PDB file of C-alpha atoms and ligand atoms in Angstrom:
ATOM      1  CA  UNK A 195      24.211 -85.469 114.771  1.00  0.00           C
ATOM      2  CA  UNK A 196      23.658 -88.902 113.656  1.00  0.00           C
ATOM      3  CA  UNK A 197      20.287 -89.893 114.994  1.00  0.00           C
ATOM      4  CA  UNK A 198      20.807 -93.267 114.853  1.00  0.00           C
ATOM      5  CA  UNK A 199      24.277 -93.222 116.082  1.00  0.00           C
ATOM      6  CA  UNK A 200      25.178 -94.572 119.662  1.00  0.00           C
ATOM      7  CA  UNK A 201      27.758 -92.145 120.583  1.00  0.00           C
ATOM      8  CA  UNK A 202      26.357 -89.238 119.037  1.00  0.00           C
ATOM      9  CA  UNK A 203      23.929 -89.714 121.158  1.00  0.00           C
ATOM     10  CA  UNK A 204      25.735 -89.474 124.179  1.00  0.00           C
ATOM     11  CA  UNK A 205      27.390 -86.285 123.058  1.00  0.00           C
ATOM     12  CA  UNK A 206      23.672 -85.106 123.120  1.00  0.00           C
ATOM     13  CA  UNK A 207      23.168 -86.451 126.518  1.00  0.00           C
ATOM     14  CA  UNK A 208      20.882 -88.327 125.607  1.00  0.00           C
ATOM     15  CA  UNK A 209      21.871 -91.438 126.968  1.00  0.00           C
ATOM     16  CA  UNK A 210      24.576 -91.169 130.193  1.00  0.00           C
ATOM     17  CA  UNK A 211      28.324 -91.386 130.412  1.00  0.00           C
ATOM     18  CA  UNK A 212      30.723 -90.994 132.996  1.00  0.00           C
ATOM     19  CA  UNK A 213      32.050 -87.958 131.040  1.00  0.00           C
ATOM     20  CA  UNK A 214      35.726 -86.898 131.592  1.00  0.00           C
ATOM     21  CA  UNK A 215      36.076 -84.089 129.305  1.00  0.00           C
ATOM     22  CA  UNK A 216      34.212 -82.094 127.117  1.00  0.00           C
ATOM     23  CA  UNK A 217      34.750 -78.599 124.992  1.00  0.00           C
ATOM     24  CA  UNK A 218      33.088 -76.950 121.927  1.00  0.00           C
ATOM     25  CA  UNK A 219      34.901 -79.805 119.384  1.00  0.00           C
ATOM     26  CA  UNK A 220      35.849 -83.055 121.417  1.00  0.00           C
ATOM     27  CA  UNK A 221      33.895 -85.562 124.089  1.00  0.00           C
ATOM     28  CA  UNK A 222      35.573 -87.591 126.051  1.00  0.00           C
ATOM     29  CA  UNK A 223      34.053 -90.755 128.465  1.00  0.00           C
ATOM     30  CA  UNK A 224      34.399 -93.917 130.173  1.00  0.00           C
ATOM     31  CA  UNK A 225      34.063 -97.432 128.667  1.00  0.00           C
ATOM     32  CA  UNK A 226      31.447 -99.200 129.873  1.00  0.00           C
ATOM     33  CA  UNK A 227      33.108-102.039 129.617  1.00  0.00           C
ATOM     34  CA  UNK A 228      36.793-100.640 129.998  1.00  0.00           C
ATOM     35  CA  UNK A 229      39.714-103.449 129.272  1.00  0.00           C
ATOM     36  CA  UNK A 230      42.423-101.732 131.681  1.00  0.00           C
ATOM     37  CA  UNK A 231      42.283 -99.756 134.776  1.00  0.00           C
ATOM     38  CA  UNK A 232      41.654 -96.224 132.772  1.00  0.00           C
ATOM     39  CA  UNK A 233      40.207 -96.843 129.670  1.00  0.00           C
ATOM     40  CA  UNK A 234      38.270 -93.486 128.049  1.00  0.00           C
ATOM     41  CA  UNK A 235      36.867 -93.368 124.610  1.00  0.00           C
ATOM     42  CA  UNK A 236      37.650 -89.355 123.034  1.00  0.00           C
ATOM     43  CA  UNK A 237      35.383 -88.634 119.951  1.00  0.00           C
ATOM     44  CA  UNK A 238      34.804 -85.747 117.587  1.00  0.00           C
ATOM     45  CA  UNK A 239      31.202 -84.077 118.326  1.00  0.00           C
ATOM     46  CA  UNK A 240      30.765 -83.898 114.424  1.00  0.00           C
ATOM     47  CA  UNK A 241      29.783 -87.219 113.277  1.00  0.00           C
ATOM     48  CA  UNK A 242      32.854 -89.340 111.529  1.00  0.00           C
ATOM     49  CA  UNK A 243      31.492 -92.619 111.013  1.00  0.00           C
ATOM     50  CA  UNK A 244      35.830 -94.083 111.585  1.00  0.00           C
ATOM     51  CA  UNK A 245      39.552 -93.283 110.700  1.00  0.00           C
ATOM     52  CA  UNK A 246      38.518 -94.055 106.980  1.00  0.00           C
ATOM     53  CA  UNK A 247      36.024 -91.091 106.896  1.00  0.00           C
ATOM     54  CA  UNK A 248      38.814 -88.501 107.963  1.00  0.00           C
ATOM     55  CA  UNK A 249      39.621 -85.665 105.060  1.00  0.00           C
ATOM     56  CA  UNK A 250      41.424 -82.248 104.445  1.00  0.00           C
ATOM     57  CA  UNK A 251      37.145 -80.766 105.868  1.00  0.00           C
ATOM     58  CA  UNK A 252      36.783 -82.508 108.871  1.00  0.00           C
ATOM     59  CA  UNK A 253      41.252 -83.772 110.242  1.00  0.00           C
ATOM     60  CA  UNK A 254      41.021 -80.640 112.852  1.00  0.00           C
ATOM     61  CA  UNK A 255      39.040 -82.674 115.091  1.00  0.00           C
ATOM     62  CA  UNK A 256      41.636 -85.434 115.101  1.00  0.00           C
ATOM     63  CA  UNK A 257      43.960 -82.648 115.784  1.00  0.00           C
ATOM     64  CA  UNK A 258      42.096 -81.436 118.268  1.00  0.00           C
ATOM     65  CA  UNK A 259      41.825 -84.690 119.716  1.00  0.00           C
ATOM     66  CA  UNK A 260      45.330 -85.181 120.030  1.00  0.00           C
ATOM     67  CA  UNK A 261      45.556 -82.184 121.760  1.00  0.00           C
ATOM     68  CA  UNK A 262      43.224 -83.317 124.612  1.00  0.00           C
ATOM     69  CA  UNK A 263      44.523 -86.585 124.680  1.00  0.00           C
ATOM     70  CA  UNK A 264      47.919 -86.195 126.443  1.00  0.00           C
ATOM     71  CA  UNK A 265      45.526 -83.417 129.337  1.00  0.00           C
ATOM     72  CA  UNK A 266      43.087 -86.372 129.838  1.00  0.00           C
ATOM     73  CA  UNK A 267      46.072 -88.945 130.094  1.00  0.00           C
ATOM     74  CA  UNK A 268      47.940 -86.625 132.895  1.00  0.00           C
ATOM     75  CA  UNK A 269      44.127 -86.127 134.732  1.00  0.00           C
ATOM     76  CA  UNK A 270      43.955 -89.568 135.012  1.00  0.00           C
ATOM     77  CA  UNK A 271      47.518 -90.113 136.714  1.00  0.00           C
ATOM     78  CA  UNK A 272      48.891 -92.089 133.585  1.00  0.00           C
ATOM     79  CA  UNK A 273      52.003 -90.970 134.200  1.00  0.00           C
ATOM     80  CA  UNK A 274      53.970 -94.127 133.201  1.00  0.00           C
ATOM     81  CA  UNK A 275      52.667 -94.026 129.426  1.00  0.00           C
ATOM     82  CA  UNK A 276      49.662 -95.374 127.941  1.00  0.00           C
ATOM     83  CA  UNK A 277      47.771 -96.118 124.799  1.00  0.00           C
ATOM     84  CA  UNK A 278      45.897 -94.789 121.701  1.00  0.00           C
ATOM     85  CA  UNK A 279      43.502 -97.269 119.699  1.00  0.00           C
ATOM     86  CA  UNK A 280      41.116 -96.487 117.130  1.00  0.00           C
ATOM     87  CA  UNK A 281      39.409 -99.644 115.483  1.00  0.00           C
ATOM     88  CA  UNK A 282      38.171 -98.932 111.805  1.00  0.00           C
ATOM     89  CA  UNK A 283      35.723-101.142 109.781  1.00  0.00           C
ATOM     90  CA  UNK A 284      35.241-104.665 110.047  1.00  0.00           C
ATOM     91  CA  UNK A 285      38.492-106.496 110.370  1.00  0.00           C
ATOM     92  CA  UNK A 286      39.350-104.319 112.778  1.00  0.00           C
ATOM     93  CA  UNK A 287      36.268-105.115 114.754  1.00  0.00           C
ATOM     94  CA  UNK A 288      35.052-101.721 115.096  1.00  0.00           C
ATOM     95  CA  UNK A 289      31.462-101.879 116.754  1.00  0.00           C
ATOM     96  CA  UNK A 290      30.508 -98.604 117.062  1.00  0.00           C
ATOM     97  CA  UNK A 291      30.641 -96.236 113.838  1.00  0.00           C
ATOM     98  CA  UNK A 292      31.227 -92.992 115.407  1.00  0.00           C
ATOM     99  CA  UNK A 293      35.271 -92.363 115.216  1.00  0.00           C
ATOM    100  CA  UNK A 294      36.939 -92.710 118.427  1.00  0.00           C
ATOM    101  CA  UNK A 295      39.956 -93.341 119.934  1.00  0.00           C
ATOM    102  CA  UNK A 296      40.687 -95.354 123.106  1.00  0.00           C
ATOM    103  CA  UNK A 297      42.989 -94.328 125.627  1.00  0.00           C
ATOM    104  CA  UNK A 298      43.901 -96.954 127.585  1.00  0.00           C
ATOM    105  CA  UNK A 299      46.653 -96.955 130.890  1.00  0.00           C
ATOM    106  CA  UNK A 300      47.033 -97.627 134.644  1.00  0.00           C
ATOM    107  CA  UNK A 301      48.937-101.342 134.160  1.00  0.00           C
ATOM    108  CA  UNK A 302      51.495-102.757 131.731  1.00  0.00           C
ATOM    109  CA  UNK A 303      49.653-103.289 128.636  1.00  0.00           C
ATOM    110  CA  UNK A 304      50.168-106.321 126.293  1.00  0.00           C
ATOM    111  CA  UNK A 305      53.127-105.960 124.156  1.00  0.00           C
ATOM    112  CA  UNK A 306      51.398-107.620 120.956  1.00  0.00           C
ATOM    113  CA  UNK A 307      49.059-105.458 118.628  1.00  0.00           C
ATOM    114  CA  UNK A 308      47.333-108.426 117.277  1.00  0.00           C
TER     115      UNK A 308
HETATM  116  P1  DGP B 527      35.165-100.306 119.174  1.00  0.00           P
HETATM  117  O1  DGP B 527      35.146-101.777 119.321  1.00  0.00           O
HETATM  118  O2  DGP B 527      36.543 -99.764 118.879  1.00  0.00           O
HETATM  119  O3  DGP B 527      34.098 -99.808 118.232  1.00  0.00           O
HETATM  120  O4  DGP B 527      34.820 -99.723 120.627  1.00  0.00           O
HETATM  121  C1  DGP B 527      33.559 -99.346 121.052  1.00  0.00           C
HETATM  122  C2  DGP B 527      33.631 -99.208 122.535  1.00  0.00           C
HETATM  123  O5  DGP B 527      32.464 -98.541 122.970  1.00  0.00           O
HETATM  124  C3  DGP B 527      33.694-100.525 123.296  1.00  0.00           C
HETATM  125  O6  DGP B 527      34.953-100.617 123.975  1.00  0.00           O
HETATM  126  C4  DGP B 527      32.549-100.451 124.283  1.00  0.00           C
HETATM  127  C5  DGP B 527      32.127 -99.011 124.242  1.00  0.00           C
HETATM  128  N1  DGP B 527      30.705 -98.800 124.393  1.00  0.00           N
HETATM  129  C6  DGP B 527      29.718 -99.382 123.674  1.00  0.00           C
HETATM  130  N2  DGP B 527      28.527 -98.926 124.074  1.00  0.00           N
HETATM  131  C7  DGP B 527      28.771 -98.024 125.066  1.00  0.00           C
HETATM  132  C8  DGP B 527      27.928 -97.193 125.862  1.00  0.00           C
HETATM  133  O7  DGP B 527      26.699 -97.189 125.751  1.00  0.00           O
HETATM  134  N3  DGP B 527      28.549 -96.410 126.777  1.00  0.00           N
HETATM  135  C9  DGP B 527      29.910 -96.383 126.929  1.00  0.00           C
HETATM  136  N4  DGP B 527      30.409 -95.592 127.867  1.00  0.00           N
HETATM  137  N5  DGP B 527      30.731 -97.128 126.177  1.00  0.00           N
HETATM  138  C10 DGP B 527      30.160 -97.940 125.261  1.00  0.00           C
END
C-alpha cells in the first residue's frame, strides 16, 4: 500500500466506496462522479502507479482484471456491450496514479476516442 495514494486507500477501507466487487487480487467500485449510467473503476490491490508501470512481476493482475471485468459487466445488466478505459500519465489526463480501468455502459457511448 501506497500511503499517500487515493485509491489504495480505499482498498484499505479507509475512505468509503460503493464497492461492487472485491477478491484476494482485484477491487472494484463506483465513480463518484460516474460519466454514464454504470461507470465502475476495477484496480489491482498491489499498488501500480498506471498502464506504464505494468511488467512480466506484476501483468497477472491485469489478467486478473480482465477476468472480473466481463462478471462485473453481466452484474450490472450491460448486456448490450460496454467499455474499458484506462488513462495513463499526463496527456492522457490521468488524475489518480493508482492503475485502473473504467468500465463504462448502460447508454450508447460516444463513437469518438478523442
Ligand atoms: P482518471 O481520470 O482516469 O485518473 O480517473 C480517476 C477517476 O477516479 C475519476 O473518474 C473520478 C474517480 N474518483 C476520484 N476520486 C474518487 C473517490 O474518492 N471515490 C471514487 N469512488 N471515485 C473517485
Amino acid at each position: 500500500m501506497m500511503s499517500d495514494c487515493l485509491f489504495c486507500k480505499i482498498i484499505a477501507g479507509e475512505i468509503p466506496s460503493a464497492k461492487v466487487y472485491e477478491d484476494d487480487a482485484v477491487y472494484a467500485f463506483r465513480d463518484i462522479a460516474p460519466m454514464a449510467p454504470v461507470h465502475v473503476l476495477v484496480v489491482p490491490k498491489q499498488h501500480i502507479a498506471s498502464a506504464d508501470g505494468i511488467t512480466p512481476e506484476n501483468s497477472a493482475y491485469v489478467a486478473r482484471i480482465f477476468e472480473v471485468i466481463p462478471k462485473i459487466a453481466a452484474a450490472e445488466g450491460l448486456t448490450n456491450g460496454y467499455r474499458v478505459i484506462t488513462n495513463c500519465g499526463e496527456d492522457a489526463c490521468q488524475s489518480v496514479k493508482h492503475l485502473h480501468f473504467h468500465i463504462l455502459g448502460g447508454k450508447k457511448l460516444p463513437d469518438q476516442m478523442a
